[in-house]
mmCIF file of C-alpha atoms and ligand atoms in Angstrom:
data_model
loop_
_atom_site.group_PDB
_atom_site.id
_atom_site.type_symbol
_atom_site.label_atom_id
_atom_site.label_comp_id
_atom_site.label_asym_id
_atom_site.label_seq_id
_atom_site.Cartn_x
_atom_site.Cartn_y
_atom_site.Cartn_z
ATOM 1 C CA UNK A 1 227.376 -241.328 78.937
ATOM 2 C CA UNK A 2 230.936 -241.034 77.745
ATOM 3 C CA UNK A 3 233.789 -243.262 78.776
ATOM 4 C CA UNK A 4 236.557 -245.473 77.519
ATOM 5 C CA UNK A 5 234.799 -248.469 79.127
ATOM 6 C CA UNK A 6 237.959 -250.567 79.154
ATOM 7 C CA UNK A 7 236.149 -252.537 80.525
ATOM 8 C CA UNK A 8 232.650 -251.410 81.516
ATOM 9 C CA UNK A 9 231.806 -252.353 85.128
ATOM 10 C CA UNK A 10 229.057 -252.087 87.740
ATOM 11 C CA UNK A 11 230.282 -248.608 88.795
ATOM 12 C CA UNK A 12 229.395 -247.306 85.307
ATOM 13 C CA UNK A 13 226.042 -249.127 85.266
ATOM 14 C CA UNK A 14 225.027 -247.865 88.721
ATOM 15 C CA UNK A 15 226.073 -244.333 87.691
ATOM 16 C CA UNK A 16 223.880 -244.489 84.578
ATOM 17 C CA UNK A 17 220.879 -245.754 86.535
ATOM 18 C CA UNK A 18 221.383 -243.086 89.225
ATOM 19 C CA UNK A 19 221.566 -240.323 86.605
ATOM 20 C CA UNK A 20 218.472 -241.642 84.829
ATOM 21 C CA UNK A 21 216.436 -241.339 88.040
ATOM 22 C CA UNK A 22 218.022 -238.234 89.642
ATOM 23 C CA UNK A 23 217.827 -236.140 86.453
ATOM 24 C CA UNK A 24 214.609 -237.678 85.119
ATOM 25 C CA UNK A 25 216.213 -238.693 81.819
ATOM 26 C CA UNK A 26 214.352 -240.490 79.001
ATOM 27 C CA UNK A 27 217.265 -242.848 78.348
ATOM 28 C CA UNK A 28 221.004 -243.205 78.715
ATOM 29 C CA UNK A 29 223.078 -243.603 75.571
ATOM 30 C CA UNK A 30 226.437 -245.203 76.351
ATOM 31 C CA UNK A 31 229.135 -243.741 74.123
ATOM 32 C CA UNK A 32 232.422 -245.671 74.105
ATOM 33 C CA UNK A 33 235.199 -243.309 72.991
ATOM 34 C CA UNK A 34 236.847 -243.970 69.655
ATOM 35 C CA UNK A 35 240.429 -242.739 70.018
ATOM 36 C CA UNK A 36 240.539 -241.190 73.510
ATOM 37 C CA UNK A 37 242.489 -237.979 74.071
ATOM 38 C CA UNK A 38 245.453 -238.238 76.470
ATOM 39 C CA UNK A 39 245.716 -242.020 76.656
ATOM 40 C CA UNK A 40 249.345 -242.037 75.593
ATOM 41 C CA UNK A 41 250.526 -243.748 78.802
ATOM 42 C CA UNK A 42 248.862 -247.035 77.900
ATOM 43 C CA UNK A 43 247.367 -248.904 74.955
ATOM 44 C CA UNK A 44 243.595 -248.871 74.893
ATOM 45 C CA UNK A 45 241.720 -252.043 73.949
ATOM 46 C CA UNK A 46 240.265 -251.976 70.424
ATOM 47 C CA UNK A 47 237.076 -249.962 70.018
ATOM 48 C CA UNK A 48 235.156 -253.022 68.745
ATOM 49 C CA UNK A 49 235.905 -254.996 71.927
ATOM 50 C CA UNK A 50 234.975 -252.034 74.164
ATOM 51 C CA UNK A 51 231.784 -251.455 72.162
ATOM 52 C CA UNK A 52 230.746 -255.131 72.350
ATOM 53 C CA UNK A 53 231.421 -255.316 76.099
ATOM 54 C CA UNK A 54 229.223 -252.229 76.558
ATOM 55 C CA UNK A 55 226.433 -253.804 74.476
ATOM 56 C CA UNK A 56 226.621 -257.019 76.517
ATOM 57 C CA UNK A 57 226.542 -255.125 79.833
ATOM 58 C CA UNK A 58 223.538 -252.960 78.940
ATOM 59 C CA UNK A 59 221.474 -255.426 76.866
ATOM 60 C CA UNK A 60 218.899 -256.244 79.552
ATOM 61 C CA UNK A 61 218.020 -252.631 80.431
ATOM 62 C CA UNK A 62 215.365 -251.066 78.123
ATOM 63 C CA UNK A 63 216.423 -247.544 79.217
ATOM 64 C CA UNK A 64 220.019 -248.061 78.072
ATOM 65 C CA UNK A 65 221.399 -248.052 74.545
ATOM 66 C CA UNK A 66 224.874 -247.975 73.042
ATOM 67 C CA UNK A 67 226.044 -245.662 70.270
ATOM 68 C CA UNK A 68 228.778 -246.276 67.680
ATOM 69 C CA UNK A 69 228.960 -242.550 66.966
ATOM 70 C CA UNK A 70 232.428 -241.992 68.440
ATOM 71 C CA UNK A 71 234.016 -245.289 67.483
ATOM 72 C CA UNK A 72 232.918 -244.840 63.854
ATOM 73 C CA UNK A 73 234.161 -241.233 63.667
ATOM 74 C CA UNK A 74 237.734 -241.119 62.359
ATOM 75 C CA UNK A 75 240.453 -239.305 64.288
ATOM 76 C CA UNK A 76 240.757 -238.330 67.941
ATOM 77 C CA UNK A 77 237.489 -238.260 69.877
ATOM 78 C CA UNK A 78 236.427 -234.810 71.080
ATOM 79 C CA UNK A 79 233.287 -234.343 73.165
ATOM 80 C CA UNK A 80 232.396 -231.080 71.421
ATOM 81 C CA UNK A 81 231.980 -233.005 68.124
ATOM 82 C CA UNK A 82 229.855 -235.636 69.858
ATOM 83 C CA UNK A 83 227.506 -233.087 71.429
ATOM 84 C CA UNK A 84 227.096 -231.427 68.029
ATOM 85 C CA UNK A 85 226.300 -234.790 66.411
ATOM 86 C CA UNK A 86 223.757 -235.594 69.134
ATOM 87 C CA UNK A 87 222.176 -232.172 68.695
ATOM 88 C CA UNK A 88 221.812 -232.838 64.950
ATOM 89 C CA UNK A 89 220.342 -236.273 65.707
ATOM 90 C CA UNK A 90 217.833 -235.312 68.394
ATOM 91 C CA UNK A 91 216.999 -231.741 67.337
ATOM 92 C CA UNK A 92 217.139 -228.318 68.984
ATOM 93 C CA UNK A 93 214.464 -229.087 71.603
ATOM 94 C CA UNK A 94 216.277 -232.081 73.101
ATOM 95 C CA UNK A 95 217.744 -231.562 76.567
ATOM 96 C CA UNK A 96 221.190 -233.155 76.420
ATOM 97 C CA UNK A 97 223.262 -234.323 79.388
ATOM 98 C CA UNK A 98 226.806 -235.658 79.225
ATOM 99 C CA UNK A 99 227.482 -238.084 82.063
ATOM 100 C CA UNK A 100 231.027 -239.082 82.900
ATOM 101 C CA UNK A 101 233.543 -239.405 85.729
ATOM 102 C CA UNK A 102 234.370 -236.281 87.768
ATOM 103 C CA UNK A 103 238.089 -237.022 87.334
ATOM 104 C CA UNK A 104 237.574 -237.131 83.577
ATOM 105 C CA UNK A 105 236.076 -233.593 83.437
ATOM 106 C CA UNK A 106 238.301 -231.869 85.994
ATOM 107 C CA UNK A 107 240.265 -230.240 83.126
ATOM 108 C CA UNK A 108 237.265 -229.591 80.878
ATOM 109 C CA UNK A 109 238.317 -225.947 80.379
ATOM 110 C CA UNK A 110 241.334 -227.235 78.432
ATOM 111 C CA UNK A 111 239.246 -229.485 76.157
ATOM 112 C CA UNK A 112 238.937 -228.671 72.463
ATOM 113 C CA UNK A 113 236.503 -225.766 71.913
ATOM 114 C CA UNK A 114 235.529 -225.792 75.595
ATOM 115 C CA UNK A 115 233.765 -222.428 75.243
ATOM 116 C CA UNK A 116 231.320 -224.114 72.861
ATOM 117 C CA UNK A 117 230.482 -226.677 75.555
ATOM 118 C CA UNK A 118 228.987 -223.892 77.694
ATOM 119 C CA UNK A 119 225.260 -224.061 77.099
ATOM 120 C CA UNK A 120 225.504 -226.998 74.692
ATOM 121 C CA UNK A 121 224.572 -229.581 77.308
ATOM 122 C CA UNK A 122 224.582 -230.202 81.060
ATOM 123 C CA UNK A 123 227.523 -232.215 82.370
ATOM 124 C CA UNK A 124 226.933 -234.753 85.125
ATOM 125 C CA UNK A 125 230.208 -235.500 86.883
ATOM 126 C CA UNK A 126 229.990 -238.743 88.845
ATOM 127 C CA UNK A 127 232.317 -239.464 91.711
ATOM 128 C CA UNK A 128 232.711 -241.611 94.756
ATOM 129 C CA UNK A 129 231.946 -239.848 98.097
ATOM 130 C CA UNK A 130 234.840 -237.701 99.314
ATOM 131 C CA UNK A 131 235.489 -235.790 96.078
ATOM 132 C CA UNK A 132 235.654 -232.021 96.583
ATOM 133 C CA UNK A 133 232.343 -231.010 95.029
ATOM 134 C CA UNK A 134 233.320 -227.325 95.129
ATOM 135 C CA UNK A 135 236.029 -228.099 92.576
ATOM 136 C CA UNK A 136 233.936 -227.014 89.578
ATOM 137 C CA UNK A 137 233.300 -223.387 90.607
ATOM 138 C CA UNK A 138 235.561 -221.955 87.870
ATOM 139 C CA UNK A 139 233.887 -224.115 85.222
ATOM 140 C CA UNK A 140 230.471 -222.868 86.324
ATOM 141 C CA UNK A 141 231.678 -219.250 86.261
ATOM 142 C CA UNK A 142 232.719 -219.827 82.644
ATOM 143 C CA UNK A 143 229.204 -221.017 81.788
ATOM 144 C CA UNK A 144 229.735 -224.790 81.832
ATOM 145 C CA UNK A 145 226.640 -226.380 83.341
ATOM 146 C CA UNK A 146 228.093 -228.907 85.749
ATOM 147 C CA UNK A 147 226.065 -231.147 88.047
ATOM 148 C CA UNK A 148 227.729 -233.601 90.404
ATOM 149 C CA UNK A 149 226.560 -236.937 91.669
ATOM 150 C CA UNK A 150 228.070 -239.150 94.371
ATOM 151 C CA UNK A 151 228.056 -242.839 93.509
ATOM 152 C CA UNK A 152 229.620 -245.171 96.116
ATOM 153 C CA UNK A 153 229.834 -247.971 93.512
ATOM 154 C CA UNK A 154 232.511 -245.920 91.705
ATOM 155 C CA UNK A 155 235.003 -247.444 94.114
ATOM 156 C CA UNK A 156 235.108 -250.030 91.298
ATOM 157 C CA UNK A 157 237.570 -249.007 88.580
ATOM 158 C CA UNK A 158 238.523 -250.283 85.136
ATOM 159 C CA UNK A 159 242.219 -249.940 86.004
ATOM 160 C CA UNK A 160 241.817 -252.255 88.987
ATOM 161 C CA UNK A 161 239.794 -254.764 86.944
ATOM 162 C CA UNK A 162 242.476 -254.894 84.199
ATOM 163 C CA UNK A 163 245.121 -255.535 86.863
ATOM 164 C CA UNK A 164 242.989 -258.252 88.404
ATOM 165 C CA UNK A 165 242.636 -260.057 85.069
ATOM 166 C CA UNK A 166 246.386 -259.793 84.481
ATOM 167 C CA UNK A 167 247.150 -261.175 87.967
ATOM 168 C CA UNK A 168 244.344 -263.781 87.834
ATOM 169 C CA UNK A 169 242.697 -262.295 90.919
ATOM 170 C CA UNK A 170 238.886 -262.448 91.409
ATOM 171 C CA UNK A 171 236.636 -260.050 89.472
ATOM 172 C CA UNK A 172 233.248 -261.530 90.368
ATOM 173 C CA UNK A 173 230.723 -258.859 91.523
ATOM 174 C CA UNK A 174 232.793 -256.041 89.975
ATOM 175 C CA UNK A 175 231.404 -256.357 86.449
ATOM 176 C CA UNK A 176 228.655 -258.401 84.718
ATOM 177 C CA UNK A 177 229.576 -262.074 84.405
ATOM 178 C CA UNK A 178 228.862 -262.045 80.659
ATOM 179 C CA UNK A 179 231.433 -259.240 80.218
ATOM 180 C CA UNK A 180 233.910 -261.173 82.321
ATOM 181 C CA UNK A 181 233.350 -264.250 80.124
ATOM 182 C CA UNK A 182 233.858 -262.120 76.988
ATOM 183 C CA UNK A 183 237.162 -260.827 78.373
ATOM 184 C CA UNK A 184 238.402 -264.339 79.164
ATOM 185 C CA UNK A 185 237.258 -265.750 75.819
ATOM 186 C CA UNK A 186 239.112 -263.027 73.908
ATOM 187 C CA UNK A 187 242.179 -262.999 76.114
ATOM 188 C CA UNK A 188 241.808 -259.296 76.960
ATOM 189 C CA UNK A 189 243.958 -257.901 79.786
ATOM 190 C CA UNK A 190 246.085 -261.047 80.035
ATOM 191 C CA UNK A 191 249.562 -259.948 81.058
ATOM 192 C CA UNK A 192 251.451 -258.349 78.188
ATOM 193 C CA UNK A 193 248.565 -258.776 75.731
ATOM 194 C CA UNK A 194 246.981 -255.672 74.198
ATOM 195 C CA UNK A 195 244.427 -256.761 71.563
HETATM 196 P P1 NAP B 201 239.433 -241.309 82.115
HETATM 197 O O1 NAP B 201 240.433 -240.197 82.190
HETATM 198 O O2 NAP B 201 239.883 -242.652 81.622
HETATM 199 O O3 NAP B 201 238.736 -241.515 83.504
HETATM 200 C C1 NAP B 201 238.947 -240.661 84.600
HETATM 201 C C2 NAP B 201 238.124 -241.197 85.755
HETATM 202 O O4 NAP B 201 236.723 -241.110 85.464
HETATM 203 C C3 NAP B 201 238.407 -242.655 86.062
HETATM 204 O O5 NAP B 201 238.306 -242.835 87.454
HETATM 205 C C4 NAP B 201 237.276 -243.380 85.347
HETATM 206 O O6 NAP B 201 236.997 -244.628 85.934
HETATM 207 C C5 NAP B 201 236.126 -242.408 85.530
HETATM 208 N N1 NAP B 201 235.111 -242.518 84.457
HETATM 209 C C6 NAP B 201 235.311 -242.445 83.122
HETATM 210 N N2 NAP B 201 234.143 -242.554 82.465
HETATM 211 C C7 NAP B 201 233.194 -242.729 83.430
HETATM 212 C C8 NAP B 201 231.783 -242.904 83.386
HETATM 213 N N3 NAP B 201 231.127 -242.926 82.225
HETATM 214 N N4 NAP B 201 231.125 -243.057 84.548
HETATM 215 C C9 NAP B 201 231.781 -243.040 85.733
HETATM 216 N N5 NAP B 201 233.107 -242.874 85.839
HETATM 217 C C10 NAP B 201 233.793 -242.721 84.695
HETATM 218 O O7 NAP B 201 238.194 -240.814 81.256
HETATM 219 P P2 NAP B 201 237.937 -241.080 79.733
HETATM 220 O O8 NAP B 201 237.180 -242.381 79.674
HETATM 221 O O9 NAP B 201 239.184 -240.896 78.935
HETATM 222 O O10 NAP B 201 236.980 -239.859 79.348
HETATM 223 C C11 NAP B 201 235.672 -239.764 79.821
HETATM 224 C C12 NAP B 201 234.844 -239.006 78.786
HETATM 225 O O11 NAP B 201 235.318 -237.671 78.643
HETATM 226 C C13 NAP B 201 234.926 -239.642 77.407
HETATM 227 O O12 NAP B 201 233.665 -239.566 76.798
HETATM 228 C C14 NAP B 201 235.956 -238.787 76.678
HETATM 229 O O13 NAP B 201 235.778 -238.784 75.270
HETATM 230 C C15 NAP B 201 235.661 -237.426 77.288
HETATM 231 N N6 NAP B 201 236.850 -236.551 77.186
HETATM 232 C C16 NAP B 201 236.867 -235.602 76.232
HETATM 233 C C17 NAP B 201 237.966 -234.772 76.063
HETATM 234 C C18 NAP B 201 237.942 -233.710 74.985
HETATM 235 O O14 NAP B 201 236.942 -233.567 74.300
HETATM 236 N N7 NAP B 201 239.042 -232.988 74.802
HETATM 237 C C19 NAP B 201 239.081 -234.926 76.922
HETATM 238 C C20 NAP B 201 239.040 -235.918 77.898
HETATM 239 C C21 NAP B 201 237.917 -236.736 78.024
HETATM 240 P P3 NAP B 201 237.050 -245.965 85.023
HETATM 241 O O15 NAP B 201 238.473 -246.023 84.478
HETATM 242 O O16 NAP B 201 236.710 -247.028 85.984
HETATM 243 O O17 NAP B 201 236.076 -245.753 83.917
#
């Protein structure tokens, strides 16, 4: 499950659990991005903070784990490199899925080496109800295996949570309390502060 996770929230956790059950997965490996592509409009919180928040949020679920693969890989993070690394790790027989937000994969045909992504894994694009699920017809015609999944909890968003911390508005029930405590302790998302 790829994402910036800045910060991780219940929408991500519900999405992972839904995918685990709907697609009969063995486990979900959360993969915080190292240096995300196209995040020039804002500073992204340091990879170590995003990784630790993801570990805290997933610690109690035996079906979830967190990988350092992308944050330890130097340079910009490209999904094609990650899928290749996972293939090397789990072997040719492994059935790989890449779960992420539908809005994140809407331009997948422009991603680095997108032709190589066809057949390399199955994408699971998660979205809140109301998203046009016919939107991926061109991707499918080009061989990208794209499944979609509606998750009402994705009304929660990292952008909104960052704004709430900056404005000192409530965040309870949007993300795990331990993650919220970590954010406060480290002064993340306080107005004007970009650790
Ligand atoms: P993003 O553009 O920040 O997010 C777009 C939307 O998708 C947001 O609404 C976001 O909500 C949601 N989203 C992101 N990850 C999600 C997840 N795991 N589950 C549910 N919703 C999710 O997306 P991003 O984080 O940069 O990228 C997502 C993944 O795609 C990453 O693994 C990234 O490396 C990969 N990617 C690869 C390329 C490439 O290889 N060229 C290009 C773009 C993205 P929140 O903000 O609430 O999370």
